[in-house]
mmCIF file of C-alpha atoms and ligand atoms in Angstrom:
data_model
loop_
_atom_site.group_PDB
_atom_site.id
_atom_site.type_symbol
_atom_site.label_atom_id
_atom_site.label_comp_id
_atom_site.label_asym_id
_atom_site.label_seq_id
_atom_site.Cartn_x
_atom_site.Cartn_y
_atom_site.Cartn_z
ATOM 1 C CA MET A 9 102.579 110.399 87.819
ATOM 2 C CA ASN A 10 103.478 107.730 90.337
ATOM 3 C CA GLN A 11 100.062 108.055 92.010
ATOM 4 C CA ALA A 12 98.422 107.980 88.529
ATOM 5 C CA HIS A 13 100.539 104.849 87.981
ATOM 6 C CA PHE A 14 99.771 103.254 90.967
ATOM 7 C CA ASP A 15 95.749 104.065 90.555
ATOM 8 C CA ALA A 16 95.984 102.571 87.134
ATOM 9 C CA LEU A 17 97.418 99.246 88.420
ATOM 10 C CA ILE A 18 94.650 98.935 91.134
ATOM 11 C CA GLU A 19 92.245 100.002 88.739
ATOM 12 C CA ALA A 20 93.032 97.126 86.194
ATOM 13 C CA ASP A 21 93.256 94.715 89.295
ATOM 14 C CA GLU A 22 96.776 94.351 88.586
ATOM 15 C CA ARG A 23 99.234 93.409 91.348
ATOM 16 C CA ILE A 24 101.659 95.814 93.132
ATOM 17 C CA GLU A 25 105.215 94.428 93.827
ATOM 18 C CA PRO A 26 108.022 95.696 96.378
ATOM 19 C CA ASP A 27 110.020 97.903 93.655
ATOM 20 C CA ASP A 28 106.943 99.886 92.759
ATOM 21 C CA TRP A 29 106.046 103.065 93.984
ATOM 22 C CA MET A 30 102.855 103.139 96.539
ATOM 23 C CA PRO A 31 101.309 105.679 98.570
ATOM 24 C CA ASP A 32 102.610 105.816 102.378
ATOM 25 C CA ASP A 33 99.065 104.749 103.548
ATOM 26 C CA TYR A 34 99.046 101.848 101.491
ATOM 27 C CA ARG A 35 102.179 100.694 102.644
ATOM 28 C CA ASN A 36 101.333 101.193 106.468
ATOM 29 C CA ALA A 37 98.213 99.481 105.805
ATOM 30 C CA LEU A 38 99.682 96.542 104.735
ATOM 31 C CA VAL A 39 102.746 96.594 107.028
ATOM 32 C CA ARG A 40 99.950 96.298 109.566
ATOM 33 C CA GLN A 41 97.674 93.743 108.334
ATOM 34 C CA ILE A 42 100.400 91.431 107.357
ATOM 35 C CA ALA A 43 102.271 91.622 110.518
ATOM 36 C CA GLN A 44 99.142 91.044 112.542
ATOM 37 C CA HIS A 45 98.336 88.069 110.197
ATOM 38 C CA ALA A 46 102.154 86.863 110.999
ATOM 39 C CA HIS A 47 101.984 87.604 114.974
ATOM 40 C CA SER A 48 98.515 85.331 114.934
ATOM 41 C CA GLU A 49 100.170 82.527 113.103
ATOM 42 C CA ILE A 50 103.065 82.420 115.607
ATOM 43 C CA ILE A 51 100.844 83.114 118.899
ATOM 44 C CA GLY A 52 98.319 80.822 117.494
ATOM 45 C CA MET A 53 100.799 77.975 118.112
ATOM 46 C CA GLN A 54 100.552 78.435 121.899
ATOM 47 C CA PRO A 55 97.071 76.951 122.787
ATOM 48 C CA GLU A 56 97.527 73.956 120.417
ATOM 49 C CA GLY A 57 100.996 73.556 121.300
ATOM 50 C CA GLU A 58 99.675 73.112 124.938
ATOM 51 C CA TRP A 59 98.106 69.945 123.930
ATOM 52 C CA ILE A 60 100.822 68.113 122.065
ATOM 53 C CA THR A 61 101.862 66.040 125.166
ATOM 54 C CA ARG A 62 98.389 65.524 126.089
ATOM 55 C CA ALA A 63 97.140 64.223 122.837
ATOM 56 C CA PRO A 64 95.464 60.941 122.888
ATOM 57 C CA SER A 65 97.561 59.001 120.676
ATOM 58 C CA LEU A 66 100.769 59.049 118.882
ATOM 59 C CA ARG A 67 98.974 59.750 115.795
ATOM 60 C CA ARG A 68 97.404 62.665 117.183
ATOM 61 C CA LYS A 69 100.694 64.088 118.590
ATOM 62 C CA ALA A 70 102.280 63.740 115.232
ATOM 63 C CA ILE A 71 99.428 65.489 113.393
ATOM 64 C CA LEU A 72 99.378 68.340 116.104
ATOM 65 C CA THR A 73 102.990 68.736 115.967
ATOM 66 C CA ALA A 74 102.825 68.832 112.198
ATOM 67 C CA LYS A 75 99.930 71.458 112.425
ATOM 68 C CA VAL A 76 101.809 73.742 114.858
ATOM 69 C CA GLN A 77 105.033 73.444 112.731
ATOM 70 C CA ASP A 78 102.820 74.718 109.749
ATOM 71 C CA GLU A 79 101.737 77.611 111.641
ATOM 72 C CA ALA A 80 105.234 78.539 112.650
ATOM 73 C CA GLY A 81 105.866 78.491 108.722
ATOM 74 C CA HIS A 82 102.918 80.526 108.156
ATOM 75 C CA GLY A 83 104.207 83.229 110.384
ATOM 76 C CA LEU A 84 107.582 83.178 108.568
ATOM 77 C CA TYR A 85 106.053 83.271 105.214
ATOM 78 C CA LEU A 86 104.355 86.354 106.216
ATOM 79 C CA TYR A 87 106.820 88.287 108.040
ATOM 80 C CA GLY A 88 108.716 87.982 105.050
ATOM 81 C CA ALA A 89 106.022 89.445 102.941
ATOM 82 C CA ALA A 90 105.933 92.271 105.260
ATOM 83 C CA GLU A 91 109.639 92.777 105.144
ATOM 84 C CA SER A 92 109.423 93.249 101.234
ATOM 85 C CA LEU A 93 107.648 96.577 102.395
ATOM 86 C CA GLY A 94 110.638 97.890 104.083
ATOM 87 C CA THR A 95 110.064 96.838 107.839
ATOM 88 C CA PRO A 96 112.501 94.445 109.344
ATOM 89 C CA ARG A 97 111.428 91.437 111.025
ATOM 90 C CA SER A 98 113.234 92.154 114.128
ATOM 91 C CA GLU A 99 111.144 95.709 114.494
ATOM 92 C CA LEU A 100 107.901 93.637 113.771
ATOM 93 C CA LEU A 101 108.381 91.107 116.775
ATOM 94 C CA ASP A 102 109.482 94.092 119.060
ATOM 95 C CA ARG A 103 106.180 95.703 118.109
ATOM 96 C CA LEU A 104 104.296 91.923 119.109
ATOM 97 C CA HIS A 105 106.358 91.884 122.194
ATOM 98 C CA THR A 106 105.512 95.396 123.380
ATOM 99 C CA LYS A 107 102.157 94.867 122.407
ATOM 100 C CA THR A 108 101.869 97.708 119.936
ATOM 101 C CA GLN A 109 100.757 95.545 117.322
ATOM 102 C CA LYS A 110 98.022 93.091 118.001
ATOM 103 C CA TYR A 111 97.256 89.507 117.044
ATOM 104 C CA SER A 112 93.830 87.785 116.291
ATOM 105 C CA SER A 113 92.055 87.325 120.117
ATOM 106 C CA ILE A 114 90.609 84.242 118.866
ATOM 107 C CA PHE A 115 94.199 82.893 120.317
ATOM 108 C CA ASN A 116 93.408 84.498 123.933
ATOM 109 C CA TYR A 117 90.501 81.882 124.620
ATOM 110 C CA PRO A 118 91.542 78.789 126.643
ATOM 111 C CA THR A 119 91.682 75.118 125.604
ATOM 112 C CA PRO A 120 90.582 73.147 128.728
ATOM 113 C CA GLU A 121 89.616 69.983 127.053
ATOM 114 C CA TRP A 122 90.864 67.887 124.140
ATOM 115 C CA ALA A 123 87.911 68.556 121.954
ATOM 116 C CA ASP A 124 88.752 72.157 121.926
ATOM 117 C CA ILE A 125 91.689 71.156 119.497
ATOM 118 C CA GLY A 126 89.179 69.500 117.111
ATOM 119 C CA ALA A 127 87.056 72.613 117.288
ATOM 120 C CA ILE A 128 90.019 74.838 116.699
ATOM 121 C CA GLY A 129 91.045 72.998 113.551
ATOM 122 C CA TRP A 130 87.260 72.692 112.346
ATOM 123 C CA LEU A 131 86.279 76.277 113.149
ATOM 124 C CA VAL A 132 88.828 78.612 113.843
ATOM 125 C CA ASP A 133 91.201 77.412 110.946
ATOM 126 C CA GLY A 134 87.880 76.923 108.866
ATOM 127 C CA ALA A 135 87.224 80.510 109.495
ATOM 128 C CA ALA A 136 90.718 81.493 108.816
ATOM 129 C CA ILE A 137 90.409 79.810 105.275
ATOM 130 C CA MET A 138 87.465 81.514 104.685
ATOM 131 C CA ASN A 139 89.230 84.835 105.233
ATOM 132 C CA GLN A 140 92.365 83.702 103.475
ATOM 133 C CA VAL A 141 91.254 82.219 100.266
ATOM 134 C CA PRO A 142 90.076 85.707 98.860
ATOM 135 C CA LEU A 143 93.513 87.275 99.951
ATOM 136 C CA CYS A 144 95.424 84.726 97.383
ATOM 137 C CA ARG A 145 93.805 87.725 95.206
ATOM 138 C CA CYS A 146 95.241 90.591 97.088
ATOM 139 C CA SER A 147 96.702 93.482 95.399
ATOM 140 C CA TYR A 148 100.129 93.017 97.025
ATOM 141 C CA GLY A 149 101.952 90.632 95.067
ATOM 142 C CA PRO A 150 104.214 89.231 98.015
ATOM 143 C CA TYR A 151 101.162 88.847 100.453
ATOM 144 C CA GLY A 152 99.148 87.152 97.885
ATOM 145 C CA ARG A 153 101.617 84.735 97.009
ATOM 146 C CA ALA A 154 102.160 83.749 100.606
ATOM 147 C CA MET A 155 98.614 83.322 100.901
ATOM 148 C CA VAL A 156 98.645 80.642 98.391
ATOM 149 C CA ARG A 157 101.355 78.578 100.256
ATOM 150 C CA ILE A 158 99.241 78.933 103.520
ATOM 151 C CA CYS A 159 95.961 78.250 101.847
ATOM 152 C CA LYS A 160 97.328 75.009 100.281
ATOM 153 C CA GLU A 161 98.515 73.929 103.773
ATOM 154 C CA GLU A 162 95.147 74.956 105.726
ATOM 155 C CA SER A 163 93.066 72.125 104.193
ATOM 156 C CA PHE A 164 94.780 69.457 106.264
ATOM 157 C CA HIS A 165 94.525 71.685 109.578
ATOM 158 C CA GLN A 166 90.687 71.845 108.991
ATOM 159 C CA ARG A 167 90.354 68.288 108.169
ATOM 160 C CA GLN A 168 91.952 66.891 111.008
ATOM 161 C CA GLY A 169 90.218 69.200 113.415
ATOM 162 C CA TYR A 170 86.756 67.987 111.988
ATOM 163 C CA GLN A 171 88.067 64.265 112.083
ATOM 164 C CA ILE A 172 88.630 64.746 115.912
ATOM 165 C CA MET A 173 85.063 66.205 116.319
ATOM 166 C CA LEU A 174 83.645 63.297 114.345
ATOM 167 C CA SER A 175 85.416 60.565 116.445
ATOM 168 C CA LEU A 176 84.352 62.295 119.565
ATOM 169 C CA SER A 177 80.803 62.620 117.980
ATOM 170 C CA GLN A 178 80.630 58.896 117.637
ATOM 171 C CA GLY A 179 82.245 58.266 120.852
ATOM 172 C CA THR A 180 80.794 57.414 124.231
ATOM 173 C CA PRO A 181 78.202 59.928 125.992
ATOM 174 C CA GLU A 182 81.150 61.791 127.592
ATOM 175 C CA GLN A 183 83.037 62.242 124.304
ATOM 176 C CA GLN A 184 79.917 63.544 122.549
ATOM 177 C CA ALA A 185 79.338 65.792 125.412
ATOM 178 C CA MET A 186 82.740 67.139 125.240
ATOM 179 C CA ALA A 187 82.388 67.844 121.774
ATOM 180 C CA GLN A 188 79.576 69.781 122.262
ATOM 181 C CA ARG A 189 80.907 71.736 125.010
ATOM 182 C CA ALA A 190 83.781 72.835 122.632
ATOM 183 C CA LEU A 191 81.395 73.944 120.030
ATOM 184 C CA ASP A 192 79.622 75.942 123.006
ATOM 185 C CA ARG A 193 82.894 77.438 123.536
ATOM 186 C CA TRP A 194 84.205 78.177 120.050
ATOM 187 C CA TRP A 195 81.228 78.995 118.098
ATOM 188 C CA TRP A 196 80.964 82.586 118.691
ATOM 189 C CA PRO A 197 84.495 83.281 119.151
ATOM 190 C CA SER A 198 84.708 81.997 115.315
ATOM 191 C CA ILE A 199 82.099 83.984 114.251
ATOM 192 C CA MET A 200 83.673 87.260 115.673
ATOM 193 C CA MET A 201 87.113 85.990 113.993
ATOM 194 C CA PHE A 202 85.691 88.242 110.890
ATOM 195 C CA GLY A 203 85.890 91.287 112.886
ATOM 196 C CA PRO A 204 83.347 94.071 113.717
ATOM 197 C CA PRO A 205 80.094 94.580 111.632
ATOM 198 C CA ASP A 206 80.327 96.317 108.345
ATOM 199 C CA SER A 207 78.388 99.284 110.015
ATOM 200 C CA ASP A 208 81.301 99.371 112.597
ATOM 201 C CA SER A 209 84.330 98.746 110.086
ATOM 202 C CA PRO A 210 85.712 102.315 109.155
ATOM 203 C CA ASN A 211 88.680 100.894 107.238
ATOM 204 C CA THR A 212 86.725 98.558 105.128
ATOM 205 C CA GLY A 213 85.745 100.614 102.149
ATOM 206 C CA ARG A 214 89.226 101.793 101.881
ATOM 207 C CA SER A 215 91.116 98.364 102.006
ATOM 208 C CA MET A 216 88.357 96.860 99.371
ATOM 209 C CA ALA A 217 89.182 99.948 97.384
ATOM 210 C CA TRP A 218 93.034 99.259 97.406
ATOM 211 C CA GLY A 219 92.137 95.321 96.794
ATOM 212 C CA ILE A 220 93.995 94.281 100.322
ATOM 213 C CA LYS A 221 90.480 93.032 101.484
ATOM 214 C CA ARG A 222 88.156 91.320 98.824
ATOM 215 C CA PHE A 223 84.928 90.591 100.637
ATOM 216 C CA THR A 224 83.261 92.815 104.026
ATOM 217 C CA ASN A 225 83.396 91.212 107.243
ATOM 218 C CA ASP A 226 79.879 90.409 107.160
ATOM 219 C CA GLU A 227 79.822 88.732 103.700
ATOM 220 C CA LEU A 228 82.402 86.368 104.948
ATOM 221 C CA ARG A 229 80.778 85.790 108.236
ATOM 222 C CA GLN A 230 77.744 84.779 106.405
ATOM 223 C CA ASN A 231 79.609 82.429 104.427
ATOM 224 C CA PHE A 232 81.354 80.863 107.129
ATOM 225 C CA VAL A 233 77.840 80.139 108.968
ATOM 226 C CA ASP A 234 76.546 78.763 105.704
ATOM 227 C CA ALA A 235 79.353 76.383 105.372
ATOM 228 C CA THR A 236 79.649 75.445 108.929
ATOM 229 C CA VAL A 237 76.020 74.624 110.001
ATOM 230 C CA PRO A 238 75.688 71.793 107.832
ATOM 231 C CA GLN A 239 79.001 70.418 109.165
ATOM 232 C CA ALA A 240 77.736 70.899 112.620
ATOM 233 C CA GLU A 241 74.720 69.124 111.873
ATOM 234 C CA LEU A 242 76.345 65.928 110.273
ATOM 235 C CA LEU A 243 78.203 65.757 113.790
ATOM 236 C CA GLY A 244 75.186 65.718 115.473
ATOM 237 C CA LEU A 245 76.042 68.842 117.514
ATOM 238 C CA THR A 246 74.293 72.229 118.014
ATOM 239 C CA PRO A 247 75.644 75.575 117.620
ATOM 240 C CA PRO A 248 74.725 77.730 120.489
ATOM 241 C CA ASP A 249 72.331 80.002 118.719
ATOM 242 C CA ASN A 250 68.591 79.949 119.151
ATOM 243 C CA ALA A 251 68.353 82.471 116.238
ATOM 244 C CA LEU A 252 69.998 80.349 113.803
ATOM 245 C CA VAL A 253 67.423 79.384 111.218
ATOM 246 C CA TRP A 254 67.416 78.424 107.226
ATOM 247 C CA ASN A 255 66.152 81.551 105.404
ATOM 248 C CA ALA A 256 64.829 79.927 102.346
ATOM 249 C CA GLU A 257 64.137 83.283 100.638
ATOM 250 C CA ARG A 258 67.790 84.365 101.347
ATOM 251 C CA GLY A 259 69.394 81.315 100.533
ATOM 252 C CA HIS A 260 71.044 81.682 103.941
ATOM 253 C CA TYR A 261 71.172 80.932 107.314
ATOM 254 C CA ASP A 262 69.910 83.716 109.514
ATOM 255 C CA PHE A 263 71.912 84.011 112.763
ATOM 256 C CA GLY A 264 72.039 85.853 115.970
ATOM 257 C CA GLU A 265 73.907 88.848 116.912
ATOM 258 C CA PRO A 266 77.383 88.212 118.834
ATOM 259 C CA ASP A 267 78.420 89.666 121.999
ATOM 260 C CA TRP A 268 80.251 92.540 120.541
ATOM 261 C CA ASP A 269 80.893 93.984 123.993
ATOM 262 C CA GLU A 270 82.992 90.715 124.591
ATOM 263 C CA PHE A 271 84.542 90.988 121.481
ATOM 264 C CA ALA A 272 85.742 94.540 122.324
ATOM 265 C CA ARG A 273 87.075 93.464 125.672
ATOM 266 C CA MET A 274 89.116 90.542 123.810
ATOM 267 C CA VAL A 275 90.397 93.065 121.350
ATOM 268 C CA ARG A 276 91.451 95.528 124.164
ATOM 269 C CA GLY A 277 93.165 92.299 125.497
ATOM 270 C CA GLU A 278 91.474 92.028 128.777
ATOM 271 C CA GLY A 279 91.914 89.109 131.008
ATOM 272 C CA GLU A 280 94.948 87.048 131.954
ATOM 273 C CA ILE A 281 95.764 85.065 128.740
ATOM 274 C CA PRO A 282 97.174 88.012 126.483
ATOM 275 C CA ASP A 283 99.936 88.162 129.039
ATOM 276 C CA VAL A 284 100.652 84.688 129.203
ATOM 277 C CA ARG A 285 100.847 84.641 125.282
ATOM 278 C CA ILE A 286 103.213 87.523 125.103
ATOM 279 C CA GLY A 287 105.183 86.131 128.423
ATOM 280 C CA VAL A 288 105.836 82.787 126.404
ATOM 281 C CA ARG A 289 106.596 84.307 123.103
ATOM 282 C CA ARG A 290 109.019 86.872 124.885
ATOM 283 C CA ALA A 291 110.797 84.050 126.755
ATOM 284 C CA ALA A 292 110.963 81.873 123.632
ATOM 285 C CA HIS A 293 112.763 84.753 121.997
ATOM 286 C CA ASP A 294 115.035 85.839 124.900
ATOM 287 C CA GLU A 295 115.784 82.312 125.916
ATOM 288 C CA GLY A 296 116.793 81.483 122.214
ATOM 289 C CA ASP A 297 119.320 84.504 122.324
ATOM 290 C CA TRP A 298 122.193 82.213 122.930
ATOM 291 C CA VAL A 299 121.754 80.173 120.041
ATOM 292 C CA ARG A 300 121.638 83.159 117.843
ATOM 293 C CA LYS A 301 124.596 84.313 119.273
ATOM 294 C CA ALA A 302 126.269 80.967 119.295
ATOM 295 C CA ALA A 303 125.305 80.533 115.650
ATOM 296 C CA ALA A 304 126.772 84.102 114.550
ATOM 297 C CA ALA A 305 129.933 83.252 116.679
ATOM 298 C CA TYR A 306 130.518 80.162 114.528
ATOM 299 C CA ALA A 307 129.710 81.815 111.084
ATOM 300 C CA GLY A 308 132.366 84.602 112.073
ATOM 301 C CA LYS A 309 135.026 81.927 112.875
ATOM 302 C CA ARG A 310 134.455 80.298 109.633
ATOM 303 C CA ASP A 311 134.454 83.681 107.538
ATOM 304 C CA ALA A 312 137.855 84.548 109.218
ATOM 305 C CA ARG A 313 139.229 80.863 108.607
ATOM 306 C CA SER A 314 138.534 80.976 105.042
ATOM 307 C CA ALA A 315 139.930 84.886 104.998
ATOM 308 C CA ALA A 316 143.282 83.577 106.319
ATOM 309 C CA MET B 24 144.566 85.986 77.421
ATOM 310 C CA SER B 25 141.139 87.086 76.876
ATOM 311 C CA THR B 26 139.047 88.870 79.615
ATOM 312 C CA VAL B 27 136.480 86.379 81.276
ATOM 313 C CA PHE B 28 133.326 87.947 82.884
ATOM 314 C CA PRO B 29 131.956 86.383 85.877
ATOM 315 C CA GLN B 30 128.591 84.623 85.504
ATOM 316 C CA TRP B 31 125.278 85.865 86.659
ATOM 317 C CA GLU B 32 121.939 83.851 87.533
ATOM 318 C CA VAL B 33 118.985 85.472 85.920
ATOM 319 C CA PHE B 34 115.452 85.593 87.296
ATOM 320 C CA VAL B 35 112.317 86.683 85.309
ATOM 321 C CA ARG B 36 109.159 87.971 86.491
ATOM 322 C CA ALA B 37 106.826 86.841 83.824
ATOM 323 C CA ARG B 38 103.948 89.185 84.834
ATOM 324 C CA ARG B 39 102.805 91.130 88.012
ATOM 325 C CA GLY B 40 101.727 88.798 90.809
ATOM 326 C CA LEU B 41 103.990 86.088 89.812
ATOM 327 C CA ASP B 42 107.386 85.064 91.532
ATOM 328 C CA HIS B 43 110.396 85.739 89.747
ATOM 329 C CA GLN B 44 111.755 82.409 87.961
ATOM 330 C CA HIS B 45 115.243 81.038 87.170
ATOM 331 C CA ALA B 46 115.561 81.716 83.424
ATOM 332 C CA GLY B 47 119.226 80.746 82.938
ATOM 333 C CA SER B 48 122.673 82.789 83.071
ATOM 334 C CA VAL B 49 124.772 85.343 81.453
ATOM 335 C CA HIS B 50 128.395 86.527 81.636
ATOM 336 C CA ALA B 51 128.977 90.384 82.577
ATOM 337 C CA PRO B 52 131.542 92.512 84.129
ATOM 338 C CA ASP B 53 128.828 94.081 86.701
ATOM 339 C CA GLY B 54 125.416 93.912 87.648
ATOM 340 C CA GLU B 55 124.208 96.618 85.475
ATOM 341 C CA THR B 56 125.554 95.109 82.280
ATOM 342 C CA ALA B 57 124.233 91.794 83.437
ATOM 343 C CA LEU B 58 120.980 93.334 83.590
ATOM 344 C CA ARG B 59 121.223 94.435 80.135
ATOM 345 C CA ALA B 60 122.420 91.273 78.688
ATOM 346 C CA ALA B 61 119.454 89.453 80.566
ATOM 347 C CA ARG B 62 116.964 91.669 79.078
ATOM 348 C CA ASP B 63 118.598 91.264 75.344
ATOM 349 C CA LEU B 64 118.709 87.461 76.267
ATOM 350 C CA PHE B 65 115.796 86.207 77.981
ATOM 351 C CA THR B 66 113.016 88.969 77.345
ATOM 352 C CA ARG B 67 113.100 89.712 73.391
ATOM 353 C CA ARG B 68 109.370 88.884 73.232
ATOM 354 C CA GLN B 69 108.203 90.720 76.507
ATOM 355 C CA GLU B 70 108.585 87.383 78.505
ATOM 356 C CA GLY B 71 108.790 89.464 81.552
ATOM 357 C CA VAL B 72 108.120 92.627 83.551
ATOM 358 C CA SER B 73 111.046 92.456 85.956
ATOM 359 C CA LEU B 74 114.363 90.905 86.248
ATOM 360 C CA TRP B 75 116.852 90.124 88.912
ATOM 361 C CA VAL B 76 120.651 89.160 88.303
ATOM 362 C CA VAL B 77 122.492 87.558 91.132
ATOM 363 C CA PRO B 78 126.256 86.632 90.928
ATOM 364 C CA SER B 79 126.379 82.669 90.110
ATOM 365 C CA ASN B 80 129.073 82.101 92.821
ATOM 366 C CA GLU B 81 126.748 83.773 95.635
ATOM 367 C CA ILE B 82 124.267 80.944 95.201
ATOM 368 C CA VAL B 83 124.714 78.277 98.028
ATOM 369 C CA ALA B 84 123.120 75.167 96.615
ATOM 370 C CA SER B 85 121.977 72.091 98.606
ATOM 371 C CA ASP B 86 124.435 69.072 97.603
ATOM 372 C CA PRO B 87 122.577 66.205 95.435
ATOM 373 C CA ALA B 88 124.388 63.674 97.680
ATOM 374 C CA ASP B 89 122.316 64.922 100.596
ATOM 375 C CA VAL B 90 118.859 64.489 98.932
ATOM 376 C CA GLY B 91 117.971 61.663 101.145
ATOM 377 C CA ALA B 92 118.825 63.254 104.388
ATOM 378 C CA LEU B 93 117.180 66.451 103.182
ATOM 379 C CA PHE B 94 113.952 65.521 101.675
ATOM 380 C CA GLU B 95 113.141 62.070 102.472
ATOM 381 C CA PRO B 96 111.911 62.606 106.249
ATOM 382 C CA ALA B 97 108.940 63.966 104.756
ATOM 383 C CA ALA B 98 108.138 60.774 103.024
ATOM 384 C CA ASP B 99 106.447 59.134 106.261
ATOM 385 C CA LYS B 100 104.521 61.814 107.379
ATOM 386 C CA ALA B 101 101.387 61.251 105.235
ATOM 387 C CA TYR B 102 99.287 63.230 107.898
ATOM 388 C CA ARG B 103 100.640 66.454 106.371
ATOM 389 C CA PHE B 104 98.305 65.955 103.447
ATOM 390 C CA PRO B 105 94.513 66.595 103.582
ATOM 391 C CA THR B 106 94.162 63.415 101.761
ATOM 392 C CA SER B 107 94.839 61.396 104.970
ATOM 393 C CA TYR B 108 91.526 62.358 106.584
ATOM 394 C CA GLU B 109 89.028 60.293 105.579
ATOM 395 C CA LEU B 110 85.651 62.595 105.909
ATOM 396 C CA PRO B 111 82.167 61.711 105.172
ATOM 397 C CA PRO B 112 81.102 62.577 101.495
ATOM 398 C CA GLU B 113 79.223 65.726 102.421
ATOM 399 C CA VAL B 114 82.077 67.203 103.980
ATOM 400 C CA ASP B 115 84.818 66.025 101.863
ATOM 401 C CA HIS B 116 85.162 69.084 99.836
ATOM 402 C CA MET B 117 86.693 70.773 103.269
HETATM 403 FE FE1 LIG C 30 98.006 78.994 109.445
HETATM 404 FE FE1 LIG C 31 95.915 76.775 110.410
#
């Protein structure tokens, strides 16, 4: 009965809401997906946050601060959506801090130059938008609604990044070279943000049937390449892929095969950066404990006073 | 003296996929009764698929006098909006 009702709702492309009965597998898959998404938003604050003090002008500092603040907000929208499935936020954060849940490995690449901030906004937020727009129609209501809020805010992220790339590519030869280096660094990692190829993505079918995924990894990847190549051309920059060519017959760009071994290494969390990211995150949490204690003590004191 | 019931704020979800929205309030002795009263008052024509009722005195509201302090600081941060980034027409849909 419950299962039949759930199946009928999914079949009709209706939304599932928190009070509805849902299969355990659906609930668990969603908690994992939304939590991982939330973790990615807040860990993603770090590579960009490192550049706030070094951004080249007061305007760029203000913009970057606003973007990092947005990403914190995105994390909070998503933790809220995950909590509506019955797992408390404290538990989700524990899973991040103990590495039992992952975040997107795109945030484990270094950002050695200012142009990386441009490339992140343009490519990483661009890829995120490609992923997130279809999720506004996710079958789970609270997740879809969080995505609507997030997507509204992402456009500014991508545009400010592209504008950084535009200024650099119209600048001195050194600035142009820096912009090209950033594209070289971020092109393939961005392409791999869409996950493994469909042939190697065992959960895709189930996720599509449940409406918690709307397009396959390879479909989204193709959309991203098609949208991004002309943007690179406009900047006078060249993506680091010799196989990249317009295929008039398909009406799409053909492109080369990403280094899936590197992808696997990144997903496994190899290298030093994952420990840095989790270390910074844990320190922020632990060092903030006195603030939470003080706030709780203050609230307790006020309660006691109003009870007296 | 007549009995006065506490007030409840009523939130209606018009259909699946949408947030509950504030619809108004009812008076009732308890939550269950408030739900039934809300059903009769706000959804006689299938205006909703889900109801929330919340004791009105549990709602903490911002003070209208604080509007400036709370919301004005966002006014001079135009860079939070996509429109403050001028891009060439070919990519302006971004
Ligand atoms: Fe975000
Ligand atoms: Fe973003």
